[in-house]
């Protein structure tokens, strides 16, 4: 019977010690705040994301996988940057094509030149078609 009371008192003492350690008894103040497993600033806001930024990106994991909001934010940001880069590339390519055509003196790009207003060149030996000839054909 003495052994029973000794084990009971020992068990209560252990439970009390663990409870005080977790709740915050003593001078140490208990357990500190746990850092949330969240992604605060996944990509740099002051510049476009680079390949190194994307490779270094680590998304927070939750019970069912990655946090959907974090993944959506990253994908939206990358999609917007890709669209912006695609538009800039198209703009630069068209400016380069225009500068190249102006430098080469391409008459086909000039309105009303040998290529005509539609940009199509007539076949060899063929005169350019005009609206006046067709009106004359229908009037005959």
PDB file of C-alpha atoms in Angstrom:
ATOM      1  CA  UNK A   1       0.000   0.000   0.000  1.00  0.00           C
ATOM      2  CA  UNK A   2       2.883   2.355   0.684  1.00  0.00           C
ATOM      3  CA  UNK A   3       4.245   1.727  -2.803  1.00  0.00           C
ATOM      4  CA  UNK A   4       0.919   2.734  -4.311  1.00  0.00           C
ATOM      5  CA  UNK A   5       0.887   6.105  -2.479  1.00  0.00           C
ATOM      6  CA  UNK A   6       4.526   6.715  -3.372  1.00  0.00           C
ATOM      7  CA  UNK A   7       3.867   6.108  -7.096  1.00  0.00           C
ATOM      8  CA  UNK A   8       0.742   8.289  -6.990  1.00  0.00           C
ATOM      9  CA  UNK A   9       2.610  11.205  -5.343  1.00  0.00           C
ATOM     10  CA  UNK A  10       5.522  10.814  -7.788  1.00  0.00           C
ATOM     11  CA  UNK A  11       3.153  10.854 -10.765  1.00  0.00           C
ATOM     12  CA  UNK A  12       1.344  13.987  -9.505  1.00  0.00           C
ATOM     13  CA  UNK A  13       4.704  15.702  -8.995  1.00  0.00           C
ATOM     14  CA  UNK A  14       5.847  14.878 -12.547  1.00  0.00           C
ATOM     15  CA  UNK A  15       2.547  16.083 -14.065  1.00  0.00           C
ATOM     16  CA  UNK A  16       2.730  19.300 -12.029  1.00  0.00           C
ATOM     17  CA  UNK A  17       6.337  19.940 -13.094  1.00  0.00           C
ATOM     18  CA  UNK A  18       5.534  19.430 -16.776  1.00  0.00           C
ATOM     19  CA  UNK A  19       2.441  21.635 -16.497  1.00  0.00           C
ATOM     20  CA  UNK A  20       4.392  24.452 -14.851  1.00  0.00           C
ATOM     21  CA  UNK A  21       7.122  24.210 -17.482  1.00  0.00           C
ATOM     22  CA  UNK A  22       4.629  24.453 -20.339  1.00  0.00           C
ATOM     23  CA  UNK A  23       2.352  27.107 -18.837  1.00  0.00           C
ATOM     24  CA  UNK A  24       5.163  29.341 -17.719  1.00  0.00           C
ATOM     25  CA  UNK A  25       5.916  28.950 -14.083  1.00  0.00           C
ATOM     26  CA  UNK A  26       9.261  30.082 -12.765  1.00  0.00           C
ATOM     27  CA  UNK A  27      11.703  32.797 -13.785  1.00  0.00           C
ATOM     28  CA  UNK A  28      12.150  31.613 -17.393  1.00  0.00           C
ATOM     29  CA  UNK A  29       8.573  32.369 -18.370  1.00  0.00           C
ATOM     30  CA  UNK A  30       7.781  29.038 -20.018  1.00  0.00           C
ATOM     31  CA  UNK A  31       7.802  28.243 -23.695  1.00  0.00           C
ATOM     32  CA  UNK A  32       8.245  31.053 -26.194  1.00  0.00           C
ATOM     33  CA  UNK A  33       5.927  31.890 -29.027  1.00  0.00           C
ATOM     34  CA  UNK A  34       6.120  29.480 -31.932  1.00  0.00           C
ATOM     35  CA  UNK A  35       6.928  31.136 -35.232  1.00  0.00           C
ATOM     36  CA  UNK A  36       4.082  30.649 -37.687  1.00  0.00           C
ATOM     37  CA  UNK A  37       4.867  28.511 -40.681  1.00  0.00           C
ATOM     38  CA  UNK A  38       3.954  31.249 -43.135  1.00  0.00           C
ATOM     39  CA  UNK A  39       5.634  32.866 -46.099  1.00  0.00           C
ATOM     40  CA  UNK A  40       5.898  36.602 -45.491  1.00  0.00           C
ATOM     41  CA  UNK A  41       7.961  37.923 -48.400  1.00  0.00           C
ATOM     42  CA  UNK A  42       8.552  35.142 -50.896  1.00  0.00           C
ATOM     43  CA  UNK A  43       9.818  37.254 -53.810  1.00  0.00           C
ATOM     44  CA  UNK A  44      11.549  40.651 -53.829  1.00  0.00           C
ATOM     45  CA  UNK A  45       9.078  43.507 -54.217  1.00  0.00           C
ATOM     46  CA  UNK A  46      11.589  46.127 -55.370  1.00  0.00           C
ATOM     47  CA  UNK A  47      12.776  44.300 -58.506  1.00  0.00           C
ATOM     48  CA  UNK A  48      11.647  41.575 -60.911  1.00  0.00           C
ATOM     49  CA  UNK A  49      12.139  38.028 -59.698  1.00  0.00           C
ATOM     50  CA  UNK A  50      15.217  36.289 -61.033  1.00  0.00           C
ATOM     51  CA  UNK A  51      15.934  32.627 -61.549  1.00  0.00           C
ATOM     52  CA  UNK A  52      17.878  32.526 -58.274  1.00  0.00           C
ATOM     53  CA  UNK A  53      14.864  33.990 -56.415  1.00  0.00           C
ATOM     54  CA  UNK A  54      12.573  31.291 -57.803  1.00  0.00           C
ATOM     55  CA  UNK A  55      15.082  28.527 -57.034  1.00  0.00           C
ATOM     56  CA  UNK A  56      15.513  29.788 -53.454  1.00  0.00           C
ATOM     57  CA  UNK A  57      11.749  30.016 -52.907  1.00  0.00           C
ATOM     58  CA  UNK A  58      10.419  27.572 -50.325  1.00  0.00           C
ATOM     59  CA  UNK A  59       6.698  27.498 -49.727  1.00  0.00           C
ATOM     60  CA  UNK A  60       5.198  26.675 -46.347  1.00  0.00           C
ATOM     61  CA  UNK A  61       3.685  23.234 -45.946  1.00  0.00           C
ATOM     62  CA  UNK A  62       0.398  22.558 -44.177  1.00  0.00           C
ATOM     63  CA  UNK A  63      -1.628  19.430 -43.476  1.00  0.00           C
ATOM     64  CA  UNK A  64      -2.916  19.000 -47.043  1.00  0.00           C
ATOM     65  CA  UNK A  65       0.238  20.155 -48.843  1.00  0.00           C
ATOM     66  CA  UNK A  66       1.229  23.718 -49.677  1.00  0.00           C
ATOM     67  CA  UNK A  67      -0.796  26.687 -48.488  1.00  0.00           C
ATOM     68  CA  UNK A  68      -3.040  27.649 -51.385  1.00  0.00           C
ATOM     69  CA  UNK A  69      -2.886  31.400 -50.726  1.00  0.00           C
ATOM     70  CA  UNK A  70       0.922  31.414 -50.778  1.00  0.00           C
ATOM     71  CA  UNK A  71       1.055  29.388 -53.982  1.00  0.00           C
ATOM     72  CA  UNK A  72      -1.589  31.587 -55.626  1.00  0.00           C
ATOM     73  CA  UNK A  73       0.303  34.752 -54.673  1.00  0.00           C
ATOM     74  CA  UNK A  74       3.579  33.440 -56.084  1.00  0.00           C
ATOM     75  CA  UNK A  75       1.955  32.198 -59.291  1.00  0.00           C
ATOM     76  CA  UNK A  76       0.097  35.501 -59.784  1.00  0.00           C
ATOM     77  CA  UNK A  77       3.326  37.447 -59.319  1.00  0.00           C
ATOM     78  CA  UNK A  78       5.304  35.229 -61.712  1.00  0.00           C
ATOM     79  CA  UNK A  79       2.483  35.297 -64.275  1.00  0.00           C
ATOM     80  CA  UNK A  80       2.319  39.095 -64.191  1.00  0.00           C
ATOM     81  CA  UNK A  81       6.086  39.371 -64.587  1.00  0.00           C
ATOM     82  CA  UNK A  82       6.102  36.928 -67.494  1.00  0.00           C
ATOM     83  CA  UNK A  83       3.293  38.846 -69.233  1.00  0.00           C
ATOM     84  CA  UNK A  84       5.185  42.104 -68.711  1.00  0.00           C
ATOM     85  CA  UNK A  85       8.378  40.584 -70.124  1.00  0.00           C
ATOM     86  CA  UNK A  86       6.512  39.118 -73.118  1.00  0.00           C
ATOM     87  CA  UNK A  87       4.982  42.522 -73.898  1.00  0.00           C
ATOM     88  CA  UNK A  88       8.390  44.194 -73.602  1.00  0.00           C
ATOM     89  CA  UNK A  89       9.995  41.572 -75.865  1.00  0.00           C
ATOM     90  CA  UNK A  90       7.244  42.036 -78.489  1.00  0.00           C
ATOM     91  CA  UNK A  91       7.684  45.817 -78.290  1.00  0.00           C
ATOM     92  CA  UNK A  92      11.447  45.565 -78.731  1.00  0.00           C
ATOM     93  CA  UNK A  93      11.141  43.068 -81.587  1.00  0.00           C
ATOM     94  CA  UNK A  94       8.722  45.322 -83.482  1.00  0.00           C
ATOM     95  CA  UNK A  95      10.979  48.335 -82.912  1.00  0.00           C
ATOM     96  CA  UNK A  96      13.957  46.314 -84.148  1.00  0.00           C
ATOM     97  CA  UNK A  97      12.043  45.165 -87.227  1.00  0.00           C
ATOM     98  CA  UNK A  98      11.051  48.771 -87.992  1.00  0.00           C
ATOM     99  CA  UNK A  99      14.597  50.004 -87.536  1.00  0.00           C
ATOM    100  CA  UNK A 100      15.935  47.156 -89.663  1.00  0.00           C
ATOM    101  CA  UNK A 101      13.421  47.910 -92.436  1.00  0.00           C
ATOM    102  CA  UNK A 102      14.260  51.622 -92.346  1.00  0.00           C
ATOM    103  CA  UNK A 103      17.979  50.873 -92.479  1.00  0.00           C
ATOM    104  CA  UNK A 104      17.576  48.513 -95.440  1.00  0.00           C
ATOM    105  CA  UNK A 105      15.238  50.931 -97.243  1.00  0.00           C
ATOM    106  CA  UNK A 106      12.595  48.264 -97.711  1.00  0.00           C
ATOM    107  CA  UNK A 107      10.063  49.704-100.161  1.00  0.00           C
ATOM    108  CA  UNK A 108       7.474  47.041 -99.241  1.00  0.00           C
ATOM    109  CA  UNK A 109       6.903  48.634 -95.847  1.00  0.00           C
ATOM    110  CA  UNK A 110       6.116  52.067 -97.265  1.00  0.00           C
ATOM    111  CA  UNK A 111       2.411  52.765 -97.816  1.00  0.00           C
ATOM    112  CA  UNK A 112       1.587  52.901-101.533  1.00  0.00           C
ATOM    113  CA  UNK A 113       5.020  51.566-102.587  1.00  0.00           C
ATOM    114  CA  UNK A 114       5.603  48.675-105.010  1.00  0.00           C
ATOM    115  CA  UNK A 115       3.964  46.299-102.564  1.00  0.00           C
ATOM    116  CA  UNK A 116       0.774  48.333-102.569  1.00  0.00           C
ATOM    117  CA  UNK A 117      -1.339  49.361 -99.595  1.00  0.00           C
ATOM    118  CA  UNK A 118      -2.113  45.782 -98.573  1.00  0.00           C
ATOM    119  CA  UNK A 119       1.579  44.823 -98.434  1.00  0.00           C
ATOM    120  CA  UNK A 120       1.256  42.157-101.178  1.00  0.00           C
ATOM    121  CA  UNK A 121       3.516  42.322-104.201  1.00  0.00           C
ATOM    122  CA  UNK A 122       2.118  41.560-107.679  1.00  0.00           C
ATOM    123  CA  UNK A 123       3.477  38.493-109.473  1.00  0.00           C
ATOM    124  CA  UNK A 124       6.122  39.103-112.136  1.00  0.00           C
ATOM    125  CA  UNK A 125       4.699  40.430-115.374  1.00  0.00           C
ATOM    126  CA  UNK A 126       1.431  41.280-113.664  1.00  0.00           C
ATOM    127  CA  UNK A 127       0.229  44.833-113.181  1.00  0.00           C
ATOM    128  CA  UNK A 128      -1.027  45.799-109.750  1.00  0.00           C
ATOM    129  CA  UNK A 129      -4.788  45.476-109.470  1.00  0.00           C
ATOM    130  CA  UNK A 130      -6.701  48.645-108.743  1.00  0.00           C
ATOM    131  CA  UNK A 131     -10.303  49.358-107.962  1.00  0.00           C
ATOM    132  CA  UNK A 132     -10.737  51.419-111.180  1.00  0.00           C
ATOM    133  CA  UNK A 133     -10.112  48.411-113.444  1.00  0.00           C
ATOM    134  CA  UNK A 134     -12.746  46.361-111.711  1.00  0.00           C
ATOM    135  CA  UNK A 135     -15.287  49.178-111.941  1.00  0.00           C
ATOM    136  CA  UNK A 136     -14.608  49.379-115.658  1.00  0.00           C
ATOM    137  CA  UNK A 137     -15.171  45.638-116.048  1.00  0.00           C
ATOM    138  CA  UNK A 138     -18.533  45.741-114.350  1.00  0.00           C
ATOM    139  CA  UNK A 139     -19.660  48.770-116.329  1.00  0.00           C
ATOM    140  CA  UNK A 140     -18.957  47.122-119.747  1.00  0.00           C
TER     141      UNK A 140
END
